[in-house]
Amino acid sequence: SGGDVTKLQQRLTDLGFAPGPIDGQFGENTQQAIWAYKKLILKVPREELRASNSASQVTPEMWLAMQDDIEIPPRRPQGPGTQHMEVYLPEQVAIVFHADQPVLIAHISSGELDENGLPAEFCEVGKFDTDEKGNVVDPPVEKAICALAKTPGGVFQFYREVEGNRVSALGGMRNPAYFNYGIAVHGAFEVPLYPASHGCIRLNHTISESFLDLVKKGDLVFVWGHDGKQPEQYTKNERLPSFNYADPNATTTTSSTTSPTSTTLPPTTTVAPTTTEPLSIHRVALSGPSSMSMR
């Protein structure tokens, strides 16, 4: 904490990153803004950053380089009077542009990957209040389902926004903005240094409080996938998310009116070690497995 952190937060804010309040306190927003800066500007591979013991450290050399005239242009410029979002899955970074200027640059966590770098399969029991055709089911039905944690690449548009908490069949989302069927950009308590969601784009939950003020329905969303393709190169089928299917190992499917498990548990607090080195700021990386059932 202190003046060095205040200067760091101000510079990150000026560039479009979201370190949280400029208060001189090195919290999780400042930590995640540093992650995004290193992945986007310094081109540090996310796996290398995750394995590093200094993922959140700002060295004097890095601080001096941050004073350069840094520009962060869009990969898909849209021109004056426009808004759009670009999501870079390999870097796990997303940017909202207004008139091709970055107004939000954020560290994200997208769909979980398996050991081969492909969407991981997950199986859970979810509580569904609609059937396959969208008809309301009352009381809700518990189903054991599986799916792939797929965040597809492609070109999309925001088509629905929900203010506040949205509780879906498989977990909770804060202020979600949907752009590909049930896939949304939303706030979450845990946004680790690796892809960990069911397929959605997780933002820090505090960033999500103002996110819906930065985007609107109809805004384009360009998603660069892990496979290196350009957003326009994905076929219609490749752009589809993974739809749920019955868990082949489940033994029963039951209806229930009991309350679903809460998804609003507070995150584990990680305390930043104190440092007296000038402009050498460090916080322990939050790299443990997610315990939330956020999408």
PDB file of C-alpha atoms in Angstrom, residues 75-242:
ATOM      1  CA  ARG A  75      -8.150  -5.565 -33.869  1.00  0.00           C
ATOM      2  CA  ARG A  76     -11.510  -4.847 -35.517  1.00  0.00           C
ATOM      3  CA  PRO A  77     -11.903  -1.043 -35.668  1.00  0.00           C
ATOM      4  CA  GLN A  78     -15.512   0.056 -36.119  1.00  0.00           C
ATOM      5  CA  GLY A  79     -15.174   3.824 -36.473  1.00  0.00           C
ATOM      6  CA  PRO A  80     -16.622   6.913 -34.777  1.00  0.00           C
ATOM      7  CA  GLY A  81     -19.812   6.585 -32.764  1.00  0.00           C
ATOM      8  CA  THR A  82     -19.505   2.805 -32.323  1.00  0.00           C
ATOM      9  CA  GLN A  83     -19.205   0.413 -29.403  1.00  0.00           C
ATOM     10  CA  HIS A  84     -17.890  -3.136 -29.541  1.00  0.00           C
ATOM     11  CA  MET A  85     -16.110  -5.757 -27.452  1.00  0.00           C
ATOM     12  CA  GLU A  86     -13.123  -7.935 -28.288  1.00  0.00           C
ATOM     13  CA  VAL A  87     -12.392 -11.135 -26.347  1.00  0.00           C
ATOM     14  CA  TYR A  88      -8.964 -12.724 -26.644  1.00  0.00           C
ATOM     15  CA  LEU A  89      -9.235 -16.261 -25.266  1.00  0.00           C
ATOM     16  CA  PRO A  90      -5.518 -17.158 -25.656  1.00  0.00           C
ATOM     17  CA  GLU A  91      -4.565 -14.148 -23.510  1.00  0.00           C
ATOM     18  CA  GLN A  92      -7.698 -14.338 -21.294  1.00  0.00           C
ATOM     19  CA  VAL A  93      -8.232 -10.615 -21.758  1.00  0.00           C
ATOM     20  CA  ALA A  94     -11.312  -8.691 -22.945  1.00  0.00           C
ATOM     21  CA  ILE A  95     -11.630  -5.069 -24.066  1.00  0.00           C
ATOM     22  CA  VAL A  96     -14.651  -2.812 -24.550  1.00  0.00           C
ATOM     23  CA  PHE A  97     -14.055  -0.116 -27.172  1.00  0.00           C
ATOM     24  CA  HIS A  98     -15.993   3.111 -27.668  1.00  0.00           C
ATOM     25  CA  ALA A  99     -15.163   4.784 -30.981  1.00  0.00           C
ATOM     26  CA  ASP A 100     -12.176   2.415 -31.140  1.00  0.00           C
ATOM     27  CA  GLN A 101     -10.773   3.676 -27.821  1.00  0.00           C
ATOM     28  CA  PRO A 102     -10.465   1.209 -24.902  1.00  0.00           C
ATOM     29  CA  VAL A 103     -12.812   2.074 -22.028  1.00  0.00           C
ATOM     30  CA  LEU A 104     -12.378  -1.235 -20.198  1.00  0.00           C
ATOM     31  CA  ILE A 105      -9.499  -3.714 -20.379  1.00  0.00           C
ATOM     32  CA  ALA A 106     -10.035  -6.671 -18.083  1.00  0.00           C
ATOM     33  CA  HIS A 107      -8.566  -9.996 -17.104  1.00  0.00           C
ATOM     34  CA  ILE A 108     -11.139 -12.734 -17.722  1.00  0.00           C
ATOM     35  CA  SER A 109     -11.678 -16.446 -17.206  1.00  0.00           C
ATOM     36  CA  SER A 110     -13.501 -18.364 -19.955  1.00  0.00           C
ATOM     37  CA  GLY A 111     -14.475 -22.020 -20.492  1.00  0.00           C
ATOM     38  CA  GLU A 112     -12.336 -24.602 -18.695  1.00  0.00           C
ATOM     39  CA  LEU A 113      -9.866 -26.595 -20.803  1.00  0.00           C
ATOM     40  CA  ASP A 114      -8.741 -30.205 -20.463  1.00  0.00           C
ATOM     41  CA  GLU A 115      -5.161 -31.465 -20.611  1.00  0.00           C
ATOM     42  CA  ASN A 116      -5.269 -31.325 -24.423  1.00  0.00           C
ATOM     43  CA  GLY A 117      -6.368 -27.700 -24.510  1.00  0.00           C
ATOM     44  CA  LEU A 118      -9.919 -28.616 -25.551  1.00  0.00           C
ATOM     45  CA  PRO A 119     -13.176 -27.725 -23.758  1.00  0.00           C
ATOM     46  CA  ALA A 120     -13.403 -29.840 -20.609  1.00  0.00           C
ATOM     47  CA  GLU A 121     -16.477 -31.935 -19.891  1.00  0.00           C
ATOM     48  CA  PHE A 122     -18.397 -31.214 -16.699  1.00  0.00           C
ATOM     49  CA  CYS A 123     -21.310 -33.073 -15.129  1.00  0.00           C
ATOM     50  CA  GLU A 124     -23.575 -31.502 -12.512  1.00  0.00           C
ATOM     51  CA  VAL A 125     -27.090 -31.640 -11.137  1.00  0.00           C
ATOM     52  CA  GLY A 126     -28.955 -28.502 -12.170  1.00  0.00           C
ATOM     53  CA  LYS A 127     -32.379 -27.148 -11.315  1.00  0.00           C
ATOM     54  CA  PHE A 128     -34.335 -26.314 -14.476  1.00  0.00           C
ATOM     55  CA  ASP A 129     -37.443 -24.085 -14.461  1.00  0.00           C
ATOM     56  CA  THR A 130     -38.101 -24.455 -18.214  1.00  0.00           C
ATOM     57  CA  ASP A 131     -38.230 -27.428 -20.549  1.00  0.00           C
ATOM     58  CA  GLU A 132     -36.361 -27.929 -23.843  1.00  0.00           C
ATOM     59  CA  LYS A 133     -38.903 -25.702 -25.654  1.00  0.00           C
ATOM     60  CA  GLY A 134     -38.689 -22.876 -23.117  1.00  0.00           C
ATOM     61  CA  ASN A 135     -41.994 -23.687 -21.402  1.00  0.00           C
ATOM     62  CA  VAL A 136     -42.162 -22.945 -17.669  1.00  0.00           C
ATOM     63  CA  VAL A 137     -41.851 -25.982 -15.388  1.00  0.00           C
ATOM     64  CA  ASP A 138     -43.334 -25.600 -11.900  1.00  0.00           C
ATOM     65  CA  PRO A 139     -41.960 -26.926  -9.634  1.00  0.00           C
ATOM     66  CA  PRO A 140     -38.461 -26.887 -11.142  1.00  0.00           C
ATOM     67  CA  VAL A 141     -36.943 -30.223 -12.095  1.00  0.00           C
ATOM     68  CA  GLU A 142     -33.520 -31.377 -11.013  1.00  0.00           C
ATOM     69  CA  LYS A 143     -31.587 -33.025 -13.829  1.00  0.00           C
ATOM     70  CA  ALA A 144     -28.173 -34.623 -13.921  1.00  0.00           C
ATOM     71  CA  ILE A 145     -26.584 -33.184 -17.041  1.00  0.00           C
ATOM     72  CA  CYS A 146     -23.217 -32.975 -18.740  1.00  0.00           C
ATOM     73  CA  ALA A 147     -21.790 -30.495 -21.236  1.00  0.00           C
ATOM     74  CA  LEU A 148     -18.518 -29.155 -22.533  1.00  0.00           C
ATOM     75  CA  ALA A 149     -17.124 -25.955 -21.034  1.00  0.00           C
ATOM     76  CA  LYS A 150     -16.922 -24.397 -24.484  1.00  0.00           C
ATOM     77  CA  THR A 151     -16.428 -20.698 -25.203  1.00  0.00           C
ATOM     78  CA  PRO A 152     -16.728 -20.573 -28.992  1.00  0.00           C
ATOM     79  CA  GLY A 153     -14.891 -18.136 -31.193  1.00  0.00           C
ATOM     80  CA  GLY A 154     -16.778 -16.053 -33.712  1.00  0.00           C
ATOM     81  CA  VAL A 155     -18.624 -12.803 -34.278  1.00  0.00           C
ATOM     82  CA  PHE A 156     -21.700 -12.216 -32.105  1.00  0.00           C
ATOM     83  CA  GLN A 157     -23.936  -9.481 -30.722  1.00  0.00           C
ATOM     84  CA  PHE A 158     -25.155  -8.733 -27.229  1.00  0.00           C
ATOM     85  CA  TYR A 159     -28.847  -9.572 -27.232  1.00  0.00           C
ATOM     86  CA  ARG A 160     -29.908  -9.557 -23.573  1.00  0.00           C
ATOM     87  CA  GLU A 161     -28.836  -7.877 -20.342  1.00  0.00           C
ATOM     88  CA  VAL A 162     -29.935  -8.717 -16.801  1.00  0.00           C
ATOM     89  CA  GLU A 163     -29.223  -6.328 -13.951  1.00  0.00           C
ATOM     90  CA  GLY A 164     -28.367  -7.857 -10.578  1.00  0.00           C
ATOM     91  CA  ASN A 165     -28.044 -11.540  -9.782  1.00  0.00           C
ATOM     92  CA  ARG A 166     -29.196 -14.048 -12.375  1.00  0.00           C
ATOM     93  CA  VAL A 167     -29.498 -17.587 -11.014  1.00  0.00           C
ATOM     94  CA  SER A 168     -29.335 -20.118 -13.836  1.00  0.00           C
ATOM     95  CA  ALA A 169     -29.722 -23.894 -13.656  1.00  0.00           C
ATOM     96  CA  LEU A 170     -25.995 -24.327 -13.029  1.00  0.00           C
ATOM     97  CA  GLY A 171     -25.114 -21.342 -10.903  1.00  0.00           C
ATOM     98  CA  GLY A 172     -25.261 -17.596 -10.412  1.00  0.00           C
ATOM     99  CA  MET A 173     -24.145 -14.684 -12.549  1.00  0.00           C
ATOM    100  CA  ARG A 174     -23.805 -11.001 -11.685  1.00  0.00           C
ATOM    101  CA  ASN A 175     -25.107  -8.471 -14.250  1.00  0.00           C
ATOM    102  CA  PRO A 176     -24.813 -10.814 -17.252  1.00  0.00           C
ATOM    103  CA  ALA A 177     -24.806  -9.609 -20.851  1.00  0.00           C
ATOM    104  CA  TYR A 178     -25.666 -12.524 -23.166  1.00  0.00           C
ATOM    105  CA  PHE A 179     -24.178 -12.823 -26.647  1.00  0.00           C
ATOM    106  CA  ASN A 180     -24.250 -16.517 -27.658  1.00  0.00           C
ATOM    107  CA  TYR A 181     -27.303 -18.471 -26.435  1.00  0.00           C
ATOM    108  CA  GLY A 182     -26.640 -18.975 -22.684  1.00  0.00           C
ATOM    109  CA  ILE A 183     -23.083 -17.650 -22.831  1.00  0.00           C
ATOM    110  CA  ALA A 184     -22.672 -14.263 -21.197  1.00  0.00           C
ATOM    111  CA  VAL A 185     -20.096 -11.826 -19.949  1.00  0.00           C
ATOM    112  CA  HIS A 186     -20.796 -11.603 -16.222  1.00  0.00           C
ATOM    113  CA  GLY A 187     -19.363 -10.861 -12.814  1.00  0.00           C
ATOM    114  CA  ALA A 188     -17.946 -13.621 -10.621  1.00  0.00           C
ATOM    115  CA  PHE A 189     -16.178 -13.838  -7.277  1.00  0.00           C
ATOM    116  CA  GLU A 190     -13.408 -16.008  -8.676  1.00  0.00           C
ATOM    117  CA  VAL A 191     -11.585 -15.062 -11.870  1.00  0.00           C
ATOM    118  CA  PRO A 192      -8.411 -17.141 -11.669  1.00  0.00           C
ATOM    119  CA  LEU A 193      -5.322 -17.126 -13.878  1.00  0.00           C
ATOM    120  CA  TYR A 194      -6.678 -19.928 -16.051  1.00  0.00           C
ATOM    121  CA  PRO A 195      -9.905 -20.763 -17.945  1.00  0.00           C
ATOM    122  CA  ALA A 196     -12.322 -22.051 -15.300  1.00  0.00           C
ATOM    123  CA  SER A 197     -15.944 -21.320 -16.281  1.00  0.00           C
ATOM    124  CA  HIS A 198     -18.663 -23.466 -17.818  1.00  0.00           C
ATOM    125  CA  GLY A 199     -18.295 -21.400 -20.986  1.00  0.00           C
ATOM    126  CA  CYS A 200     -19.177 -17.854 -19.964  1.00  0.00           C
ATOM    127  CA  ILE A 201     -16.744 -14.941 -19.757  1.00  0.00           C
ATOM    128  CA  ARG A 202     -16.059 -14.132 -16.109  1.00  0.00           C
ATOM    129  CA  LEU A 203     -15.165 -10.618 -15.007  1.00  0.00           C
ATOM    130  CA  ASN A 204     -14.299  -9.507 -11.503  1.00  0.00           C
ATOM    131  CA  HIS A 205     -17.607  -9.003  -9.697  1.00  0.00           C
ATOM    132  CA  THR A 206     -16.834  -5.363  -8.896  1.00  0.00           C
ATOM    133  CA  ILE A 207     -16.168  -4.583 -12.580  1.00  0.00           C
ATOM    134  CA  SER A 208     -19.527  -6.101 -13.449  1.00  0.00           C
ATOM    135  CA  GLU A 209     -21.287  -3.423 -11.403  1.00  0.00           C
ATOM    136  CA  SER A 210     -20.563  -0.870 -14.137  1.00  0.00           C
ATOM    137  CA  PHE A 211     -20.143  -3.221 -17.108  1.00  0.00           C
ATOM    138  CA  LEU A 212     -23.715  -2.904 -18.357  1.00  0.00           C
ATOM    139  CA  ASP A 213     -23.207   0.869 -18.578  1.00  0.00           C
ATOM    140  CA  LEU A 214     -20.444   0.271 -21.145  1.00  0.00           C
ATOM    141  CA  VAL A 215     -22.246  -2.108 -23.514  1.00  0.00           C
ATOM    142  CA  LYS A 216     -25.707  -2.294 -25.018  1.00  0.00           C
ATOM    143  CA  LYS A 217     -27.847  -4.726 -26.966  1.00  0.00           C
ATOM    144  CA  GLY A 218     -26.700  -4.928 -30.553  1.00  0.00           C
ATOM    145  CA  ASP A 219     -23.019  -4.239 -29.837  1.00  0.00           C
ATOM    146  CA  LEU A 220     -20.723  -6.581 -31.748  1.00  0.00           C
ATOM    147  CA  VAL A 221     -18.625  -9.107 -29.802  1.00  0.00           C
ATOM    148  CA  PHE A 222     -15.535 -10.513 -31.545  1.00  0.00           C
ATOM    149  CA  VAL A 223     -14.088 -13.645 -29.934  1.00  0.00           C
ATOM    150  CA  TRP A 224     -10.647 -14.986 -30.819  1.00  0.00           C
ATOM    151  CA  GLY A 225     -10.488 -18.712 -29.946  1.00  0.00           C
ATOM    152  CA  HIS A 226      -7.696 -20.851 -28.535  1.00  0.00           C
ATOM    153  CA  ASP A 227      -7.142 -22.452 -31.944  1.00  0.00           C
ATOM    154  CA  GLY A 228      -5.721 -19.312 -33.542  1.00  0.00           C
ATOM    155  CA  LYS A 229      -8.560 -18.647 -35.986  1.00  0.00           C
ATOM    156  CA  GLN A 230      -9.863 -15.179 -36.723  1.00  0.00           C
ATOM    157  CA  PRO A 231     -13.426 -14.542 -35.464  1.00  0.00           C
ATOM    158  CA  GLU A 232     -14.802 -14.460 -39.024  1.00  0.00           C
ATOM    159  CA  GLN A 233     -13.331 -17.878 -39.843  1.00  0.00           C
ATOM    160  CA  TYR A 234     -15.600 -19.910 -37.555  1.00  0.00           C
ATOM    161  CA  THR A 235     -18.455 -21.816 -39.158  1.00  0.00           C
ATOM    162  CA  LYS A 236     -22.014 -21.659 -37.874  1.00  0.00           C
ATOM    163  CA  ASN A 237     -21.595 -25.004 -36.089  1.00  0.00           C
ATOM    164  CA  GLU A 238     -18.264 -23.994 -34.579  1.00  0.00           C
ATOM    165  CA  ARG A 239     -19.870 -20.858 -33.139  1.00  0.00           C
ATOM    166  CA  LEU A 240     -22.477 -22.889 -31.271  1.00  0.00           C
ATOM    167  CA  PRO A 241     -21.981 -23.492 -27.534  1.00  0.00           C
ATOM    168  CA  SER A 242     -22.136 -26.965 -26.041  1.00  0.00           C
TER     169      SER A 242
END
